[in-house]
Each structure stands twice: as C-alpha cells, then as structure tokens.
Amino acid sequence: MLAFIIRRAAQALFVVLAMVVIVFFGTYVVGDPVWMMVPGDATQEQIEQVRREFGFDKPVYLQFLLFVGDVMQGEFGRSYVHGGSAIGLILDRMPATLELALVALIFAIVIGLPLGIFAGLKPDHPAARTIMAGSILGFSLPTFWVGLMLIMFFSVMLGWLPATGRGPTTTVLGIETSLLTLKGWQHIALPALNLALLKISLVIRLARSGTREASLQDYVKFARAKGLSPRRIVGVHILKNIMIPIVTVLGLEFGSLVAFSVVTETIFAWPGMGKLLLESIQRLDRPLIVSYVMVVVLLFVTINLIVDILYSALDPRVRLAGKNE
C-alpha cells in the first residue's frame, strides 16, 4: 500500500510541474494587461513605467523563472486590479466555492443514489422509467437556463428562497461558513441544486447500472436464498459493491464542481472563486487567473490521489494491478 501511494504521489507531482509550465505560457500569450492598468490617455512613459513595475519588460524566460521562484514560495504574484496577493484573494473566496460544491455533492448523493437503486431494482416500474427520463433532462438542460428558472419559480413566483448572495456566515476554526444558520441554507439551496443537477443524473445512472449488474451476481442470489430481507440485501450486498465506481467518479466530479461553478456563481451572485475568475478574465488579471488555475489543478490532483487510495482500499486488485505494470 505504501509503494502504491508513493507511486501515485510521484505521478501527481509530475502533473503539477507540467501544469506550472502550461499555465504560465498559456496566460502569457493572452492579451497585454498593461492596457487594462493604465488610463486611456496614458503617455508612452507611463506605459513603460507600468511595464517595468510589473516586470513585463523582462524576457519571457526570465519572467518564467521569477514565476517559478514565486511558486516555490507559495506566491503567484500580485493582482494587477486589486493590488493584493493573488493567491490570498483566491483563498479568501475558496471557502464559499468549496461550501457550494460540497452541498451540491451531498444533494447528488442523497437524491441520486436512492433513485438510481430503485430504478435498478425495478427497471420496468413506471416510476423507474420516469426517473431515467428525468436523468436525461438533467444531462441535457443548460445550467444557466436551469438557474434562471429556479430563481423565477422559487424566488420570484413563490418567494420561498433568496435568489442571490451567500447569507450570514459564522467562523469555525478560522473558516467562514454559512451552513450553520437557517438563512445560510436558504441562500445556498438554489445554487447548490443548480450545480448538482448534472451530478444527480450521473449518480442515478451509475447506481442503476451497478444495481442491475449486482442483482444478477451469485452472492446476491445466495443471500436471497438464505431468506435475508430485501433491505439487508440492498444495504449490505448491493450497495457495498456499487459504491466502488460511484466513489471514484464522485471524487473526481467534486473537483469539476469546484472548477466549473463559474456559471452558477455568476447567476446567483455567489461570492466564490468562479465569480472572481470571470472578473479577472475580463480585466486580464494574469496573477489571479494563474492562481485560480493552479489551485484547481492542485485540488484535482489531490482529489485524484485520495480517490486512488480509497479505490485501492476498497478493491485490493487495484494495488496488485499496479505492481504488474
């Protein structure tokens, strides 16, 4: 197990190093941020002064070496627009995004898993057919449209839930959260549901296919022959085996919830990293863009590593396969 973890950690480190190179040169060729930082009537001397101040007058390779040096110290430069540490600004917004992604993931599991298991146990039931038809809609409907419809129905027409903002927050262990108050849950309900819609459909299909496959296995047939209750068969024998692919997929999908929450955060004015990224792209704030991308890369790599370890713990054949590679 230790050798497996070391091997996966080395692969993760290589991915991070490769992304450092790709991210820097990818953002370097996107526009010239100097023109976003100087007034329209700025003189050539003022423009050159800004270039020298932010190091844009140096050769590309030297800028890259300085960037790598900052990364080694945990810094990604100073925001051109906000003036503060770029990574600091990202980390300030990170709890809100993680909170939204976590609640969306909980929605996906709580809603999708029971529906998928039911559809797998009774595939010909009218309710199961309705569930699968609904999952197709979940894959098909665009996120921005669903968000607007949720606001229109629950906020404008019914007046049940707020349409924008995060609501009141409390600090726990130095981290701000809105999940400890009723108003906080009211504010997060709509954006989390909007963000989770695609994942709910994914969990339904994974759970359904896994349940149908597990129901045909000999150990399930033997459990039925022993007279075990349907609840015990599903909870112990079927659920345990279908959770292996679901844990793997959901672990990676959590990273995508964090990375691709830009649309949801923009529609619901959620003060997270995605909304800050959109503003940074509009203003060509390179350090903020680079910081966001690197944080997401580190998050993906970390989650992928954790999922690999959990997968190998649930299924020892993964470790054995890794030794034979």
PDB file of C-alpha atoms in Angstrom:
ATOM      1  CA  MET A   1       0.000   0.000   0.000  1.00  0.00           C
ATOM      2  CA  LEU A   2       2.841   2.406   0.841  1.00  0.00           C
ATOM      3  CA  ALA A   3       4.524   1.739  -2.515  1.00  0.00           C
ATOM      4  CA  PHE A   4       1.220   2.377  -4.276  1.00  0.00           C
ATOM      5  CA  ILE A   5       0.798   5.752  -2.506  1.00  0.00           C
ATOM      6  CA  ILE A   6       4.398   6.797  -3.288  1.00  0.00           C
ATOM      7  CA  ARG A   7       3.959   5.901  -6.959  1.00  0.00           C
ATOM      8  CA  ARG A   8       0.710   7.883  -7.245  1.00  0.00           C
ATOM      9  CA  ALA A   9       2.237  10.856  -5.363  1.00  0.00           C
ATOM     10  CA  ALA A  10       5.174  10.960  -7.807  1.00  0.00           C
ATOM     11  CA  GLN A  11       2.760  10.972 -10.742  1.00  0.00           C
ATOM     12  CA  ALA A  12       0.781  13.790  -9.103  1.00  0.00           C
ATOM     13  CA  LEU A  13       3.962  15.865  -8.630  1.00  0.00           C
ATOM     14  CA  PHE A  14       4.848  15.454 -12.316  1.00  0.00           C
ATOM     15  CA  VAL A  15       1.369  16.643 -13.324  1.00  0.00           C
ATOM     16  CA  VAL A  16       1.672  19.741 -11.121  1.00  0.00           C
ATOM     17  CA  LEU A  17       5.087  20.640 -12.569  1.00  0.00           C
ATOM     18  CA  ALA A  18       3.794  20.220 -16.117  1.00  0.00           C
ATOM     19  CA  MET A  19       0.797  22.422 -15.353  1.00  0.00           C
ATOM     20  CA  VAL A  20       3.053  25.177 -13.958  1.00  0.00           C
ATOM     21  CA  VAL A  21       4.699  25.434 -17.387  1.00  0.00           C
ATOM     22  CA  ILE A  22       1.428  25.203 -19.335  1.00  0.00           C
ATOM     23  CA  VAL A  23      -0.395  27.726 -17.159  1.00  0.00           C
ATOM     24  CA  PHE A  24       2.339  30.350 -17.341  1.00  0.00           C
ATOM     25  CA  PHE A  25       2.859  30.280 -21.088  1.00  0.00           C
ATOM     26  CA  GLY A  26      -0.876  29.851 -21.692  1.00  0.00           C
ATOM     27  CA  THR A  27      -1.711  33.054 -19.844  1.00  0.00           C
ATOM     28  CA  TYR A  28       1.355  34.920 -21.146  1.00  0.00           C
ATOM     29  CA  VAL A  29       0.083  34.896 -24.743  1.00  0.00           C
ATOM     30  CA  VAL A  30      -3.427  36.141 -23.791  1.00  0.00           C
ATOM     31  CA  GLY A  31      -3.510  39.883 -24.436  1.00  0.00           C
ATOM     32  CA  ASP A  32      -1.466  42.642 -22.843  1.00  0.00           C
ATOM     33  CA  PRO A  33      -2.671  43.503 -19.308  1.00  0.00           C
ATOM     34  CA  VAL A  34      -0.793  46.822 -19.347  1.00  0.00           C
ATOM     35  CA  TRP A  35      -3.574  48.415 -21.381  1.00  0.00           C
ATOM     36  CA  MET A  36      -6.082  47.405 -18.702  1.00  0.00           C
ATOM     37  CA  MET A  37      -3.959  49.037 -15.992  1.00  0.00           C
ATOM     38  CA  VAL A  38      -3.304  52.452 -17.496  1.00  0.00           C
ATOM     39  CA  PRO A  39      -5.808  55.200 -18.352  1.00  0.00           C
ATOM     40  CA  GLY A  40      -6.784  55.722 -21.961  1.00  0.00           C
ATOM     41  CA  ASP A  41      -4.796  58.962 -22.190  1.00  0.00           C
ATOM     42  CA  ALA A  42      -1.610  57.497 -20.676  1.00  0.00           C
ATOM     43  CA  THR A  43       1.683  58.569 -22.209  1.00  0.00           C
ATOM     44  CA  GLN A  44       4.296  56.167 -23.516  1.00  0.00           C
ATOM     45  CA  GLU A  45       6.460  56.916 -20.479  1.00  0.00           C
ATOM     46  CA  GLN A  46       3.645  55.937 -18.112  1.00  0.00           C
ATOM     47  CA  ILE A  47       3.073  52.733 -20.050  1.00  0.00           C
ATOM     48  CA  GLU A  48       6.758  51.807 -19.889  1.00  0.00           C
ATOM     49  CA  GLN A  49       6.834  52.613 -16.179  1.00  0.00           C
ATOM     50  CA  VAL A  50       3.984  50.143 -15.565  1.00  0.00           C
ATOM     51  CA  ARG A  51       5.800  47.533 -17.653  1.00  0.00           C
ATOM     52  CA  ARG A  52       8.941  47.922 -15.546  1.00  0.00           C
ATOM     53  CA  GLU A  53       6.962  47.921 -12.284  1.00  0.00           C
ATOM     54  CA  PHE A  54       5.334  44.565 -13.034  1.00  0.00           C
ATOM     55  CA  GLY A  55       8.316  43.045 -14.844  1.00  0.00           C
ATOM     56  CA  PHE A  56       6.753  42.932 -18.313  1.00  0.00           C
ATOM     57  CA  ASP A  57       9.906  44.428 -19.823  1.00  0.00           C
ATOM     58  CA  LYS A  58      11.958  41.322 -18.959  1.00  0.00           C
ATOM     59  CA  PRO A  59      12.440  38.408 -21.410  1.00  0.00           C
ATOM     60  CA  VAL A  60       9.865  35.623 -21.296  1.00  0.00           C
ATOM     61  CA  TYR A  61      12.263  33.024 -19.919  1.00  0.00           C
ATOM     62  CA  LEU A  62      13.277  35.362 -17.069  1.00  0.00           C
ATOM     63  CA  GLN A  63       9.653  36.087 -16.236  1.00  0.00           C
ATOM     64  CA  PHE A  64       9.063  32.334 -16.126  1.00  0.00           C
ATOM     65  CA  LEU A  65      11.998  31.763 -13.761  1.00  0.00           C
ATOM     66  CA  LEU A  66      10.719  34.514 -11.482  1.00  0.00           C
ATOM     67  CA  PHE A  67       7.266  32.949 -11.624  1.00  0.00           C
ATOM     68  CA  VAL A  68       8.663  29.518 -10.669  1.00  0.00           C
ATOM     69  CA  GLY A  69      10.566  31.127  -7.799  1.00  0.00           C
ATOM     70  CA  ASP A  70       7.369  32.712  -6.519  1.00  0.00           C
ATOM     71  CA  VAL A  71       5.511  29.408  -6.860  1.00  0.00           C
ATOM     72  CA  MET A  72       8.180  27.643  -4.813  1.00  0.00           C
ATOM     73  CA  GLN A  73       7.470  30.187  -2.058  1.00  0.00           C
ATOM     74  CA  GLY A  74       3.714  29.723  -2.345  1.00  0.00           C
ATOM     75  CA  GLU A  75       3.125  33.032  -4.167  1.00  0.00           C
ATOM     76  CA  PHE A  76       1.661  33.635  -7.628  1.00  0.00           C
ATOM     77  CA  GLY A  77       2.253  37.337  -7.941  1.00  0.00           C
ATOM     78  CA  ARG A  78       0.287  40.456  -7.062  1.00  0.00           C
ATOM     79  CA  SER A  79      -3.120  41.148  -8.550  1.00  0.00           C
ATOM     80  CA  TYR A  80      -2.976  43.894 -11.173  1.00  0.00           C
ATOM     81  CA  VAL A  81      -6.501  45.075 -10.333  1.00  0.00           C
ATOM     82  CA  HIS A  82      -6.893  44.506  -6.583  1.00  0.00           C
ATOM     83  CA  GLY A  83      -3.266  45.125  -5.668  1.00  0.00           C
ATOM     84  CA  GLY A  84      -3.031  42.353  -3.062  1.00  0.00           C
ATOM     85  CA  SER A  85      -1.608  38.836  -3.153  1.00  0.00           C
ATOM     86  CA  ALA A  86      -3.340  36.874  -5.916  1.00  0.00           C
ATOM     87  CA  ILE A  87      -3.281  33.577  -4.030  1.00  0.00           C
ATOM     88  CA  GLY A  88      -4.576  35.366  -0.938  1.00  0.00           C
ATOM     89  CA  LEU A  89      -7.578  36.681  -2.852  1.00  0.00           C
ATOM     90  CA  ILE A  90      -8.298  33.208  -4.234  1.00  0.00           C
ATOM     91  CA  LEU A  91      -8.025  31.563  -0.826  1.00  0.00           C
ATOM     92  CA  ASP A  92     -10.369  34.182   0.651  1.00  0.00           C
ATOM     93  CA  ARG A  93     -13.041  33.144  -1.874  1.00  0.00           C
ATOM     94  CA  MET A  94     -12.242  29.429  -1.726  1.00  0.00           C
ATOM     95  CA  PRO A  95     -14.397  28.518   1.337  1.00  0.00           C
ATOM     96  CA  ALA A  96     -17.541  29.815  -0.394  1.00  0.00           C
ATOM     97  CA  THR A  97     -16.854  27.728  -3.517  1.00  0.00           C
ATOM     98  CA  LEU A  98     -15.953  24.601  -1.539  1.00  0.00           C
ATOM     99  CA  GLU A  99     -19.090  25.047   0.545  1.00  0.00           C
ATOM    100  CA  LEU A 100     -21.250  25.287  -2.571  1.00  0.00           C
ATOM    101  CA  ALA A 101     -19.561  22.275  -4.192  1.00  0.00           C
ATOM    102  CA  LEU A 102     -19.863  20.192  -1.013  1.00  0.00           C
ATOM    103  CA  VAL A 103     -23.590  20.856  -0.643  1.00  0.00           C
ATOM    104  CA  ALA A 104     -24.089  20.123  -4.354  1.00  0.00           C
ATOM    105  CA  LEU A 105     -22.265  16.807  -3.914  1.00  0.00           C
ATOM    106  CA  ILE A 106     -24.460  15.961  -0.901  1.00  0.00           C
ATOM    107  CA  PHE A 107     -27.557  16.724  -2.982  1.00  0.00           C
ATOM    108  CA  ALA A 108     -26.267  14.454  -5.741  1.00  0.00           C
ATOM    109  CA  ILE A 109     -25.740  11.545  -3.334  1.00  0.00           C
ATOM    110  CA  VAL A 110     -28.897  11.992  -1.242  1.00  0.00           C
ATOM    111  CA  ILE A 111     -31.151  12.404  -4.282  1.00  0.00           C
ATOM    112  CA  GLY A 112     -29.393  10.378  -6.961  1.00  0.00           C
ATOM    113  CA  LEU A 113     -28.359   7.247  -5.055  1.00  0.00           C
ATOM    114  CA  PRO A 114     -31.817   6.141  -3.792  1.00  0.00           C
ATOM    115  CA  LEU A 115     -33.447   6.945  -7.139  1.00  0.00           C
ATOM    116  CA  GLY A 116     -30.777   5.020  -9.038  1.00  0.00           C
ATOM    117  CA  ILE A 117     -31.019   1.970  -6.767  1.00  0.00           C
ATOM    118  CA  PHE A 118     -34.818   1.961  -7.094  1.00  0.00           C
ATOM    119  CA  ALA A 119     -34.579   2.203 -10.885  1.00  0.00           C
ATOM    120  CA  GLY A 120     -32.088  -0.671 -10.893  1.00  0.00           C
ATOM    121  CA  LEU A 121     -34.163  -2.937  -8.650  1.00  0.00           C
ATOM    122  CA  LYS A 122     -37.419  -2.309 -10.566  1.00  0.00           C
ATOM    123  CA  PRO A 123     -36.394  -1.330 -14.106  1.00  0.00           C
ATOM    124  CA  ASP A 124     -39.875  -1.934 -15.585  1.00  0.00           C
ATOM    125  CA  HIS A 125     -41.764   0.105 -12.978  1.00  0.00           C
ATOM    126  CA  PRO A 126     -43.357   3.315 -14.357  1.00  0.00           C
ATOM    127  CA  ALA A 127     -41.626   5.343 -11.645  1.00  0.00           C
ATOM    128  CA  ALA A 128     -38.245   3.907 -12.705  1.00  0.00           C
ATOM    129  CA  ARG A 129     -38.896   4.894 -16.317  1.00  0.00           C
ATOM    130  CA  THR A 130     -39.816   8.387 -15.150  1.00  0.00           C
ATOM    131  CA  ILE A 131     -36.596   8.600 -13.128  1.00  0.00           C
ATOM    132  CA  MET A 132     -34.464   7.632 -16.127  1.00  0.00           C
ATOM    133  CA  ALA A 133     -36.295  10.114 -18.362  1.00  0.00           C
ATOM    134  CA  GLY A 134     -35.630  12.799 -15.753  1.00  0.00           C
ATOM    135  CA  SER A 135     -31.938  11.915 -15.702  1.00  0.00           C
ATOM    136  CA  ILE A 136     -31.781  12.548 -19.441  1.00  0.00           C
ATOM    137  CA  LEU A 137     -33.188  16.029 -18.826  1.00  0.00           C
ATOM    138  CA  GLY A 138     -30.552  16.571 -16.155  1.00  0.00           C
ATOM    139  CA  PHE A 139     -27.821  15.904 -18.719  1.00  0.00           C
ATOM    140  CA  SER A 140     -29.481  17.976 -21.432  1.00  0.00           C
ATOM    141  CA  LEU A 141     -30.675  21.184 -19.795  1.00  0.00           C
ATOM    142  CA  PRO A 142     -28.089  24.026 -19.748  1.00  0.00           C
ATOM    143  CA  THR A 143     -27.017  25.154 -16.312  1.00  0.00           C
ATOM    144  CA  PHE A 144     -27.614  28.859 -16.874  1.00  0.00           C
ATOM    145  CA  TRP A 145     -31.206  28.262 -18.044  1.00  0.00           C
ATOM    146  CA  VAL A 146     -32.000  25.968 -15.106  1.00  0.00           C
ATOM    147  CA  GLY A 147     -30.586  28.571 -12.728  1.00  0.00           C
ATOM    148  CA  LEU A 148     -32.778  31.285 -14.157  1.00  0.00           C
ATOM    149  CA  MET A 149     -35.854  29.032 -13.975  1.00  0.00           C
ATOM    150  CA  LEU A 150     -35.089  28.172 -10.331  1.00  0.00           C
ATOM    151  CA  ILE A 151     -34.861  31.867  -9.495  1.00  0.00           C
ATOM    152  CA  MET A 152     -38.049  32.622 -11.383  1.00  0.00           C
ATOM    153  CA  PHE A 153     -40.057  29.835  -9.718  1.00  0.00           C
ATOM    154  CA  PHE A 154     -38.750  29.638  -6.128  1.00  0.00           C
ATOM    155  CA  SER A 155     -37.718  33.272  -5.619  1.00  0.00           C
ATOM    156  CA  VAL A 156     -39.937  35.429  -7.823  1.00  0.00           C
ATOM    157  CA  MET A 157     -43.181  33.450  -8.056  1.00  0.00           C
ATOM    158  CA  LEU A 158     -43.238  31.602  -4.717  1.00  0.00           C
ATOM    159  CA  GLY A 159     -40.911  33.819  -2.689  1.00  0.00           C
ATOM    160  CA  TRP A 160     -39.602  30.833  -0.716  1.00  0.00           C
ATOM    161  CA  LEU A 161     -35.849  31.212  -1.215  1.00  0.00           C
ATOM    162  CA  PRO A 162     -33.485  34.141  -1.830  1.00  0.00           C
ATOM    163  CA  ALA A 163     -32.127  34.472  -5.361  1.00  0.00           C
ATOM    164  CA  THR A 164     -28.643  35.877  -4.727  1.00  0.00           C
ATOM    165  CA  GLY A 165     -25.918  36.186  -2.114  1.00  0.00           C
ATOM    166  CA  ARG A 166     -24.458  33.852   0.467  1.00  0.00           C
ATOM    167  CA  GLY A 167     -26.341  34.969   3.542  1.00  0.00           C
ATOM    168  CA  PRO A 168     -24.974  35.363   7.080  1.00  0.00           C
ATOM    169  CA  THR A 169     -21.777  33.464   7.893  1.00  0.00           C
ATOM    170  CA  THR A 170     -20.081  32.247  11.052  1.00  0.00           C
ATOM    171  CA  THR A 171     -16.406  31.491  11.604  1.00  0.00           C
ATOM    172  CA  VAL A 172     -15.386  27.965  12.614  1.00  0.00           C
ATOM    173  CA  LEU A 173     -11.662  27.199  13.043  1.00  0.00           C
ATOM    174  CA  GLY A 174     -10.849  30.348  11.117  1.00  0.00           C
ATOM    175  CA  ILE A 175     -13.065  29.402   8.137  1.00  0.00           C
ATOM    176  CA  GLU A 176     -16.235  31.266   7.277  1.00  0.00           C
ATOM    177  CA  THR A 177     -19.307  29.114   6.608  1.00  0.00           C
ATOM    178  CA  SER A 178     -22.980  29.766   6.063  1.00  0.00           C
ATOM    179  CA  LEU A 179     -24.072  26.189   6.776  1.00  0.00           C
ATOM    180  CA  LEU A 180     -24.673  26.761  10.496  1.00  0.00           C
ATOM    181  CA  THR A 181     -27.624  29.107  10.053  1.00  0.00           C
ATOM    182  CA  LEU A 182     -31.075  28.604   8.556  1.00  0.00           C
ATOM    183  CA  LYS A 183     -30.705  31.673   6.344  1.00  0.00           C
ATOM    184  CA  GLY A 184     -27.397  30.322   5.099  1.00  0.00           C
ATOM    185  CA  TRP A 185     -29.069  27.091   3.965  1.00  0.00           C
ATOM    186  CA  GLN A 186     -31.846  29.100   2.340  1.00  0.00           C
ATOM    187  CA  HIS A 187     -29.289  31.059   0.328  1.00  0.00           C
ATOM    188  CA  ILE A 188     -27.280  28.015  -0.730  1.00  0.00           C
ATOM    189  CA  ALA A 189     -30.231  25.761  -1.632  1.00  0.00           C
ATOM    190  CA  LEU A 190     -30.888  27.090  -5.150  1.00  0.00           C
ATOM    191  CA  PRO A 191     -27.278  27.451  -6.373  1.00  0.00           C
ATOM    192  CA  ALA A 192     -26.329  24.056  -4.921  1.00  0.00           C
ATOM    193  CA  LEU A 193     -29.319  22.382  -6.573  1.00  0.00           C
ATOM    194  CA  ASN A 194     -28.496  24.075  -9.863  1.00  0.00           C
ATOM    195  CA  LEU A 195     -24.872  22.951  -9.651  1.00  0.00           C
ATOM    196  CA  ALA A 196     -25.856  19.413  -8.605  1.00  0.00           C
ATOM    197  CA  LEU A 197     -28.406  18.748 -11.345  1.00  0.00           C
ATOM    198  CA  LEU A 198     -25.939  17.143 -13.759  1.00  0.00           C
ATOM    199  CA  LYS A 199     -24.302  15.135 -10.961  1.00  0.00           C
ATOM    200  CA  ILE A 200     -27.685  13.853  -9.747  1.00  0.00           C
ATOM    201  CA  SER A 201     -28.314  12.454 -13.227  1.00  0.00           C
ATOM    202  CA  LEU A 202     -24.850  10.916 -13.275  1.00  0.00           C
ATOM    203  CA  VAL A 203     -25.320   9.230  -9.882  1.00  0.00           C
ATOM    204  CA  ILE A 204     -28.740   7.907 -10.925  1.00  0.00           C
ATOM    205  CA  ARG A 205     -27.281   6.209 -13.986  1.00  0.00           C
ATOM    206  CA  LEU A 206     -24.242   4.850 -12.154  1.00  0.00           C
ATOM    207  CA  ALA A 207     -26.375   3.485  -9.306  1.00  0.00           C
ATOM    208  CA  ARG A 208     -28.932   1.978 -11.678  1.00  0.00           C
ATOM    209  CA  SER A 209     -26.395   0.171 -13.850  1.00  0.00           C
ATOM    210  CA  GLY A 210     -24.432  -1.015 -10.805  1.00  0.00           C
ATOM    211  CA  THR A 211     -27.586  -2.261  -9.048  1.00  0.00           C
ATOM    212  CA  ARG A 212     -28.802  -4.173 -12.101  1.00  0.00           C
ATOM    213  CA  GLU A 213     -25.403  -5.812 -12.544  1.00  0.00           C
ATOM    214  CA  ALA A 214     -25.024  -6.663  -8.840  1.00  0.00           C
ATOM    215  CA  SER A 215     -28.548  -8.098  -8.635  1.00  0.00           C
ATOM    216  CA  LEU A 216     -27.556 -10.828 -11.093  1.00  0.00           C
ATOM    217  CA  GLN A 217     -24.455 -11.908  -9.151  1.00  0.00           C
ATOM    218  CA  ASP A 218     -24.316 -15.240  -7.343  1.00  0.00           C
ATOM    219  CA  TYR A 219     -23.732 -13.707  -3.904  1.00  0.00           C
ATOM    220  CA  VAL A 220     -26.985 -11.747  -4.174  1.00  0.00           C
ATOM    221  CA  LYS A 221     -28.893 -14.810  -5.331  1.00  0.00           C
ATOM    222  CA  PHE A 222     -27.405 -16.772  -2.425  1.00  0.00           C
ATOM    223  CA  ALA A 223     -28.430 -14.015   0.016  1.00  0.00           C
ATOM    224  CA  ARG A 224     -31.996 -14.193  -1.284  1.00  0.00           C
ATOM    225  CA  ALA A 225     -31.948 -17.980  -0.990  1.00  0.00           C
ATOM    226  CA  LYS A 226     -30.885 -17.660   2.660  1.00  0.00           C
ATOM    227  CA  GLY A 227     -34.004 -15.595   3.292  1.00  0.00           C
ATOM    228  CA  LEU A 228     -32.321 -12.298   4.057  1.00  0.00           C
ATOM    229  CA  SER A 229     -34.584  -9.253   3.993  1.00  0.00           C
ATOM    230  CA  PRO A 230     -34.568  -7.082   0.850  1.00  0.00           C
ATOM    231  CA  ARG A 231     -33.337  -4.131   2.926  1.00  0.00           C
ATOM    232  CA  ARG A 232     -30.301  -6.102   4.128  1.00  0.00           C
ATOM    233  CA  ILE A 233     -29.558  -7.411   0.638  1.00  0.00           C
ATOM    234  CA  VAL A 234     -29.591  -3.900  -0.790  1.00  0.00           C
ATOM    235  CA  GLY A 235     -27.833  -2.196   2.112  1.00  0.00           C
ATOM    236  CA  VAL A 236     -25.081  -4.756   2.645  1.00  0.00           C
ATOM    237  CA  HIS A 237     -24.545  -6.773  -0.525  1.00  0.00           C
ATOM    238  CA  ILE A 238     -25.583  -4.486  -3.381  1.00  0.00           C
ATOM    239  CA  LEU A 239     -24.740  -1.031  -2.017  1.00  0.00           C
ATOM    240  CA  LYS A 240     -21.268  -2.045  -0.861  1.00  0.00           C
ATOM    241  CA  ASN A 241     -20.301  -3.246  -4.326  1.00  0.00           C
ATOM    242  CA  ILE A 242     -21.779  -0.418  -6.367  1.00  0.00           C
ATOM    243  CA  MET A 243     -20.072   2.190  -4.198  1.00  0.00           C
ATOM    244  CA  ILE A 244     -16.627   1.449  -5.686  1.00  0.00           C
ATOM    245  CA  PRO A 245     -17.274   3.095  -9.084  1.00  0.00           C
ATOM    246  CA  ILE A 246     -19.534   5.730  -7.512  1.00  0.00           C
ATOM    247  CA  VAL A 247     -16.834   6.818  -5.022  1.00  0.00           C
ATOM    248  CA  THR A 248     -14.295   7.030  -7.839  1.00  0.00           C
ATOM    249  CA  VAL A 249     -16.495   9.105 -10.115  1.00  0.00           C
ATOM    250  CA  LEU A 250     -17.868  11.373  -7.381  1.00  0.00           C
ATOM    251  CA  GLY A 251     -14.377  12.097  -6.094  1.00  0.00           C
ATOM    252  CA  LEU A 252     -13.339  13.412  -9.494  1.00  0.00           C
ATOM    253  CA  GLU A 253     -16.698  15.113 -10.009  1.00  0.00           C
ATOM    254  CA  PHE A 254     -16.183  17.102  -6.809  1.00  0.00           C
ATOM    255  CA  GLY A 255     -13.178  18.707  -8.463  1.00  0.00           C
ATOM    256  CA  SER A 256     -15.288  19.564 -11.502  1.00  0.00           C
ATOM    257  CA  LEU A 257     -17.951  21.079  -9.225  1.00  0.00           C
ATOM    258  CA  VAL A 258     -15.308  23.426  -7.844  1.00  0.00           C
ATOM    259  CA  ALA A 259     -13.698  24.187 -11.208  1.00  0.00           C
ATOM    260  CA  PHE A 260     -16.857  24.682 -13.250  1.00  0.00           C
ATOM    261  CA  SER A 261     -19.023  26.558 -10.785  1.00  0.00           C
ATOM    262  CA  VAL A 262     -18.391  29.824 -12.639  1.00  0.00           C
ATOM    263  CA  VAL A 263     -21.812  29.933 -14.319  1.00  0.00           C
ATOM    264  CA  THR A 264     -23.718  29.076 -11.142  1.00  0.00           C
ATOM    265  CA  GLU A 265     -21.778  31.584  -9.042  1.00  0.00           C
ATOM    266  CA  THR A 266     -22.378  34.291 -11.631  1.00  0.00           C
ATOM    267  CA  ILE A 267     -26.134  33.669 -11.911  1.00  0.00           C
ATOM    268  CA  PHE A 268     -26.703  33.564  -8.156  1.00  0.00           C
ATOM    269  CA  ALA A 269     -24.065  36.216  -7.297  1.00  0.00           C
ATOM    270  CA  TRP A 270     -22.293  33.667  -5.102  1.00  0.00           C
ATOM    271  CA  PRO A 271     -19.041  35.211  -3.763  1.00  0.00           C
ATOM    272  CA  GLY A 272     -16.750  32.335  -4.730  1.00  0.00           C
ATOM    273  CA  MET A 273     -13.641  31.734  -6.815  1.00  0.00           C
ATOM    274  CA  GLY A 274     -15.579  31.286 -10.056  1.00  0.00           C
ATOM    275  CA  LYS A 275     -17.088  34.762  -9.946  1.00  0.00           C
ATOM    276  CA  LEU A 276     -13.663  36.230  -9.167  1.00  0.00           C
ATOM    277  CA  LEU A 277     -12.160  34.294 -12.108  1.00  0.00           C
ATOM    278  CA  LEU A 278     -14.717  35.742 -14.518  1.00  0.00           C
ATOM    279  CA  GLU A 279     -13.898  39.270 -13.363  1.00  0.00           C
ATOM    280  CA  SER A 280     -10.164  38.523 -13.688  1.00  0.00           C
ATOM    281  CA  ILE A 281     -10.543  37.276 -17.268  1.00  0.00           C
ATOM    282  CA  GLN A 282     -12.480  40.391 -18.236  1.00  0.00           C
ATOM    283  CA  ARG A 283      -9.671  42.566 -16.823  1.00  0.00           C
ATOM    284  CA  LEU A 284      -6.748  40.332 -17.923  1.00  0.00           C
ATOM    285  CA  ASP A 285      -5.572  39.984 -14.331  1.00  0.00           C
ATOM    286  CA  ARG A 286      -2.980  37.278 -15.027  1.00  0.00           C
ATOM    287  CA  PRO A 287      -1.847  36.539 -11.449  1.00  0.00           C
ATOM    288  CA  LEU A 288      -5.436  35.892 -10.367  1.00  0.00           C
ATOM    289  CA  ILE A 289      -6.088  33.672 -13.401  1.00  0.00           C
ATOM    290  CA  VAL A 290      -2.879  31.726 -12.789  1.00  0.00           C
ATOM    291  CA  SER A 291      -3.633  31.397  -9.065  1.00  0.00           C
ATOM    292  CA  TYR A 292      -7.135  30.095  -9.761  1.00  0.00           C
ATOM    293  CA  VAL A 293      -5.947  27.560 -12.321  1.00  0.00           C
ATOM    294  CA  MET A 294      -3.114  26.308 -10.101  1.00  0.00           C
ATOM    295  CA  VAL A 295      -5.421  25.986  -7.081  1.00  0.00           C
ATOM    296  CA  VAL A 296      -7.866  23.968  -9.196  1.00  0.00           C
ATOM    297  CA  VAL A 297      -5.027  21.811 -10.551  1.00  0.00           C
ATOM    298  CA  LEU A 298      -3.739  21.110  -7.040  1.00  0.00           C
ATOM    299  CA  LEU A 299      -7.295  20.328  -5.945  1.00  0.00           C
ATOM    300  CA  PHE A 300      -7.839  17.921  -8.834  1.00  0.00           C
ATOM    301  CA  VAL A 301      -4.503  16.200  -8.252  1.00  0.00           C
ATOM    302  CA  THR A 302      -5.135  15.885  -4.504  1.00  0.00           C
ATOM    303  CA  ILE A 303      -8.659  14.537  -5.010  1.00  0.00           C
ATOM    304  CA  ASN A 304      -7.416  12.117  -7.664  1.00  0.00           C
ATOM    305  CA  LEU A 305      -4.737  10.867  -5.277  1.00  0.00           C
ATOM    306  CA  ILE A 306      -7.265  10.422  -2.454  1.00  0.00           C
ATOM    307  CA  VAL A 307      -9.672   8.611  -4.797  1.00  0.00           C
ATOM    308  CA  ASP A 308      -6.898   6.272  -5.944  1.00  0.00           C
ATOM    309  CA  ILE A 309      -6.066   5.438  -2.335  1.00  0.00           C
ATOM    310  CA  LEU A 310      -9.733   4.883  -1.418  1.00  0.00           C
ATOM    311  CA  TYR A 311     -10.251   2.771  -4.534  1.00  0.00           C
ATOM    312  CA  SER A 312      -7.255   0.610  -3.682  1.00  0.00           C
ATOM    313  CA  ALA A 313      -8.550   0.238  -0.124  1.00  0.00           C
ATOM    314  CA  LEU A 314     -11.990  -0.832  -1.371  1.00  0.00           C
ATOM    315  CA  ASP A 315     -10.606  -3.067  -4.119  1.00  0.00           C
ATOM    316  CA  PRO A 316      -7.135  -4.575  -3.402  1.00  0.00           C
ATOM    317  CA  ARG A 317      -6.933  -5.775  -7.030  1.00  0.00           C
ATOM    318  CA  VAL A 318      -6.003  -2.201  -7.989  1.00  0.00           C
ATOM    319  CA  ARG A 319      -2.783  -2.421  -5.964  1.00  0.00           C
ATOM    320  CA  LEU A 320      -1.974  -5.800  -7.455  1.00  0.00           C
ATOM    321  CA  ALA A 321      -2.519  -4.470 -10.956  1.00  0.00           C
ATOM    322  CA  GLY A 322      -0.217  -1.546 -10.215  1.00  0.00           C
ATOM    323  CA  LYS A 323       2.596  -3.911  -9.185  1.00  0.00           C
ATOM    324  CA  ASN A 324       2.352  -5.740 -12.507  1.00  0.00           C
ATOM    325  CA  GLU A 325       2.599  -2.559 -14.612  1.00  0.00           C
TER     326      GLU A 325
END
